[in-house]
Structures are given as C-alpha cells and as structure tokens.
CSV table of C-alpha atoms in Angstrom, one decimal:
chain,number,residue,atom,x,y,z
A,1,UNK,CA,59.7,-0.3,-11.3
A,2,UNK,CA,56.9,-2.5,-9.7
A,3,UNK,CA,53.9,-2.8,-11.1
A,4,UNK,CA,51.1,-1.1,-9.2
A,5,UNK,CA,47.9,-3.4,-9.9
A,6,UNK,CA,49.8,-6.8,-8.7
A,7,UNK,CA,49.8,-7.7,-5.1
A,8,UNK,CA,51.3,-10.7,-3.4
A,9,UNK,CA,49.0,-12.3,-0.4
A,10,UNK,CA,52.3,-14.2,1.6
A,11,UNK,CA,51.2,-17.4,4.0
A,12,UNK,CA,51.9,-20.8,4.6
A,13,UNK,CA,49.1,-22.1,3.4
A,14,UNK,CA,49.3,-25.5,5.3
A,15,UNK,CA,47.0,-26.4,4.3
A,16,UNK,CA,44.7,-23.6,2.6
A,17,UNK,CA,41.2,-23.3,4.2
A,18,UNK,CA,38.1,-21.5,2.8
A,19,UNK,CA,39.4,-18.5,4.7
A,20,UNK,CA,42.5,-18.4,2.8
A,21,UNK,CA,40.5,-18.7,-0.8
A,22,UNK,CA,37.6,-15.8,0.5
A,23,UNK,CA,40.4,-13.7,0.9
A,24,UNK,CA,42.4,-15.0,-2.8
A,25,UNK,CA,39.1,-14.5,-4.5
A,26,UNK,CA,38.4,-10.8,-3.1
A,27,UNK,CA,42.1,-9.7,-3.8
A,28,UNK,CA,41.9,-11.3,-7.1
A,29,UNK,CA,39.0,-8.7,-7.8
A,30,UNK,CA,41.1,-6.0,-6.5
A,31,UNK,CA,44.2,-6.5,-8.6
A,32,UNK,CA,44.7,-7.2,-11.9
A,33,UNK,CA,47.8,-9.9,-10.7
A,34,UNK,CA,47.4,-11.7,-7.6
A,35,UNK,CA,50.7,-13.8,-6.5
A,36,UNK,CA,50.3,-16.2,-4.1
A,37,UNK,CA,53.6,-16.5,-1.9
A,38,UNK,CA,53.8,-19.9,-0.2
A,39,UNK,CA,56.6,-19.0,2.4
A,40,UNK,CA,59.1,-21.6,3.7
A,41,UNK,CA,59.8,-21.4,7.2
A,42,UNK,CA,62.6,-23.1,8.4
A,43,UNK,CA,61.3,-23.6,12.1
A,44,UNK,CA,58.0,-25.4,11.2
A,45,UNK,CA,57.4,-28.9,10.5
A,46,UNK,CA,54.3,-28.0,7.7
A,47,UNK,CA,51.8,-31.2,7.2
A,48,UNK,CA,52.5,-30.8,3.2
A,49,UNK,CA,55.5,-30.0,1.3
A,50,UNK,CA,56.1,-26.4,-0.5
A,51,UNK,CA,55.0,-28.3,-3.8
A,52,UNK,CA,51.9,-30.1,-2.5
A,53,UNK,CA,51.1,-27.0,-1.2
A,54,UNK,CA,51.3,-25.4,-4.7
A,55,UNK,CA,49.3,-28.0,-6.4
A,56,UNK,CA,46.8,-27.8,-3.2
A,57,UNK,CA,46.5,-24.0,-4.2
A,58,UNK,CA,46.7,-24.3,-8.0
A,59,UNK,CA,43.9,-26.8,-7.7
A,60,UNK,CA,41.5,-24.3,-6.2
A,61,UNK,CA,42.6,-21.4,-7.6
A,62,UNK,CA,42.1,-22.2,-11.3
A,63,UNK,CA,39.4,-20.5,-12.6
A,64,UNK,CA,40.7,-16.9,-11.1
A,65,UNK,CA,43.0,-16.2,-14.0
A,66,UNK,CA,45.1,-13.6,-12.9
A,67,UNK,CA,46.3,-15.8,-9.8
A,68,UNK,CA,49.5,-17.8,-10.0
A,69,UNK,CA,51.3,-19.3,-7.2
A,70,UNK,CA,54.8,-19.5,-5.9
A,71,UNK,CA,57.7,-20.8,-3.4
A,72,UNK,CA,59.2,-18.4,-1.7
A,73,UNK,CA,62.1,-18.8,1.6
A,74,UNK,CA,63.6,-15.5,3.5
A,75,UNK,CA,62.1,-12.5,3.8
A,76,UNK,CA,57.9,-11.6,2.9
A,77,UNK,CA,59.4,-8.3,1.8
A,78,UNK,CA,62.0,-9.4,-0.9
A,79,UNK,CA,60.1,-11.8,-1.9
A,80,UNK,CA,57.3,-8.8,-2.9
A,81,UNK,CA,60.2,-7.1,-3.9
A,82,UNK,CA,61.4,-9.9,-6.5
A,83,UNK,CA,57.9,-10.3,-8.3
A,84,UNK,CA,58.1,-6.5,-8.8
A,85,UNK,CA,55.0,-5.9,-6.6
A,86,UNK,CA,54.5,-3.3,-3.9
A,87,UNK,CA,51.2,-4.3,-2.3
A,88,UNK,CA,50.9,-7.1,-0.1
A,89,UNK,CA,47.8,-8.5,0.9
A,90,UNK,CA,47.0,-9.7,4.2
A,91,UNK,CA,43.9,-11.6,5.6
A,92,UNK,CA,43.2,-11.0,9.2
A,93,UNK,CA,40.9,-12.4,11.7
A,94,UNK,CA,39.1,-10.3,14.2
A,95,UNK,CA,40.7,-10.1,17.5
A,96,UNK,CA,43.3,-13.0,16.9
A,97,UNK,CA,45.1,-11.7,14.4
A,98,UNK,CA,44.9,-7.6,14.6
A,99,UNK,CA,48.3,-7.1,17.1
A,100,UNK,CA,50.4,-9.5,15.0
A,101,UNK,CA,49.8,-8.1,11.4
A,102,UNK,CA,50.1,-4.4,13.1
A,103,UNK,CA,53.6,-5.9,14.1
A,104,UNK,CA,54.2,-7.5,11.0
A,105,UNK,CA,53.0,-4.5,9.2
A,106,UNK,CA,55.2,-1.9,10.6
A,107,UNK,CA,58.3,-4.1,10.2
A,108,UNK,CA,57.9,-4.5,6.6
A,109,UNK,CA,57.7,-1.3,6.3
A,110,UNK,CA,60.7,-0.3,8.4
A,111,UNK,CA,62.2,-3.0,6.0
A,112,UNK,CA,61.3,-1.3,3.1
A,113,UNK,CA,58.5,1.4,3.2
A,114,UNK,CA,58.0,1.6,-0.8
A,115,UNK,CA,55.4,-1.8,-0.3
A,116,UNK,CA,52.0,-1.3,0.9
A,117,UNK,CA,50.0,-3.4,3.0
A,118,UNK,CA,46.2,-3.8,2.3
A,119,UNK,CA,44.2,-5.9,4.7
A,120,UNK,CA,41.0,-8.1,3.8
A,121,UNK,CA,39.4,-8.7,7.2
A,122,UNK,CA,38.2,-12.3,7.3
A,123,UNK,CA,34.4,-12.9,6.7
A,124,UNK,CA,32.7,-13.8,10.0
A,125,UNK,CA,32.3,-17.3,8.5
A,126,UNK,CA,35.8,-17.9,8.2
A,127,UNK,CA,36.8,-16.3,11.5
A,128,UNK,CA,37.5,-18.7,13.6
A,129,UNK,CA,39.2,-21.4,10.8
A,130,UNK,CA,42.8,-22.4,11.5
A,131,UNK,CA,45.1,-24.8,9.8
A,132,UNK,CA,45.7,-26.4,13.5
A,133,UNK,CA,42.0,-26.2,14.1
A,134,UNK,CA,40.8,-28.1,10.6
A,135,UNK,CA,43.6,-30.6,10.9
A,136,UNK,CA,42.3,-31.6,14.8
A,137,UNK,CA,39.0,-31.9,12.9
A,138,UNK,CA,40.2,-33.6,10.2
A,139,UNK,CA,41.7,-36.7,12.7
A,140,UNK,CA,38.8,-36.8,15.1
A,141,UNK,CA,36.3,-36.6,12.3
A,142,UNK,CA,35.4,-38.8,9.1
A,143,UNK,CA,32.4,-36.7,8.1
A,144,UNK,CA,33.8,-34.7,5.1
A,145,UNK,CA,30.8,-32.4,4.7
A,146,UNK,CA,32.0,-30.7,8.6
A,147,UNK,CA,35.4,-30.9,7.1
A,148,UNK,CA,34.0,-29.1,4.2
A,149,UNK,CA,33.0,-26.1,6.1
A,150,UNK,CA,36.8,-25.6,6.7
A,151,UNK,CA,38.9,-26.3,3.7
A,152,UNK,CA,37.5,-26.7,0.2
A,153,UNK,CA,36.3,-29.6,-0.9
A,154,UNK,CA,38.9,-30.5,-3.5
A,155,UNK,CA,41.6,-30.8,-1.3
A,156,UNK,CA,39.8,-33.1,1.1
A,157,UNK,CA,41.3,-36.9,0.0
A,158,UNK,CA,44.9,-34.7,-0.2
A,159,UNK,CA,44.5,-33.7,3.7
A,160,UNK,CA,42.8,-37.1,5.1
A,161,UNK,CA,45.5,-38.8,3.2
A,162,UNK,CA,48.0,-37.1,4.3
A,163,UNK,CA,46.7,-37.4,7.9
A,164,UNK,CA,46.7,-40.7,7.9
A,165,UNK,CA,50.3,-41.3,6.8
C-alpha cells in the first residue's frame, strides 16, 4: 500500500538549477518524504552522468532531511510505483511548460490512475531558467556570480569543470 505523505519529483536534473531546488524545498514542506527521481533517458546525451548527478543533488539537498535521491530508467510511473509513493511532483514553468505536463499528466494517469500529480508552478524568478540556457551561460561567461543566479552555488566548479572537458 503506498504511503500517502511521500512524493517523488521525476527530472533529469542535468544539471539541477535554482528552479529545480525552489521547487525540492516547497515539496519537501509538503510531504513528509520527498524522493528525488533522476531519470535515465536513453535518447539524451546528459552533460553529467546519473551519479554525478546524484552527488550534484545530494550536495544541495542535505539539510532537507526527508529528501533522498535516486536513479531511476523506464517508466516515471513505475518508478513512483516502486518507492511505494502515489504523488508525483511536478515543477512547471508558465507558458513553456503547461501543454507538456497536461500531456504528461494525463498519460500517467491512463498508465496507472492510483498516482496523483501535484504541480508547484515555478517562482517568477526561476521561470525562465533552463539546463540548455545555464549551460550556454556557463561557456560564454566566467563571471560565477551571473552563473549563480541560475544553479546553486555549490555545484559551480562541478559544471565549469565539466564544461571545459
């Protein structure tokens, strides 16, 4: 029987931006367990692998204590299923992101319509912040306080490193 105070927020998280933690840090408030999901998707070429991503997440995420992180490949859906959660979280962005969570939304629940879907619409300061935004920053920019407004601090040296490379 799943548990009905832990949710799972599902992403790639590649890598995760301050929009990505506003939205970890107001489920985490929400729920007594928040899983993080890092999903694998096959047809991607992600700029850090599943467990750099973990440690990238783990590293910011450390002082909520009812957060823990984990790899997950297939379906959003069993993977909710397999923590024995029935509320997934999803962060959305106004405008750009509204038709293709609908989407997403309704699938998962044709998939399996015992799992809930709560979305956390993005604060307007986080709105516009994408991974493939931040990383063109990242390359045309050495100035880590503009980076800064896009990822969090911590995992600054992790991303220009890995830039570089």
């Amino acid at each position: 029987m799943p548990q009905p105070h832990t949710a799972v927020y599902t992403g790639s998280f590649d890598p995760v931006t301050l929009g990505h933690l506003h939205v970890i840090e107001r489920a985490s408030r929400l729920f007594d367990k928040l899983i993080i999901g890092i999903g694998i998707n096959a047809d991607k070429t992600p700029l850090f692998d599943p467990q750099e991503r973990v440690a990238l997440l783990e590293n910011v995420t450390h002082d909520f204590s009812n957060v823990c992180v984990e790899v997950f490949s297939g379906l959003a859906v069993d993977f909710v299923r397999s923590v024995d959660a029935n509320i997934m979280v999803r962060g959305i962005r106004p405008l750009t992101d509204t038709a293709g969570e609908f989407t997403m939304m309704m699938a998962n629940h044709q998939l399996d319509p015992s799992i809930e879907t709560v979305f956390l619409m993005a604060d307007e300061r986080f709105a516009h912040i994408s991974s493939s935004l931040l990383k063109q920053i990242a390359k045309l920019s050495d100035d880590d306080e503009q980076l800064a407004k896009f990822v969090p601090l911590k995992i600054i040296p992790e991303l220009r490193s890995k830039l570089r490379s």
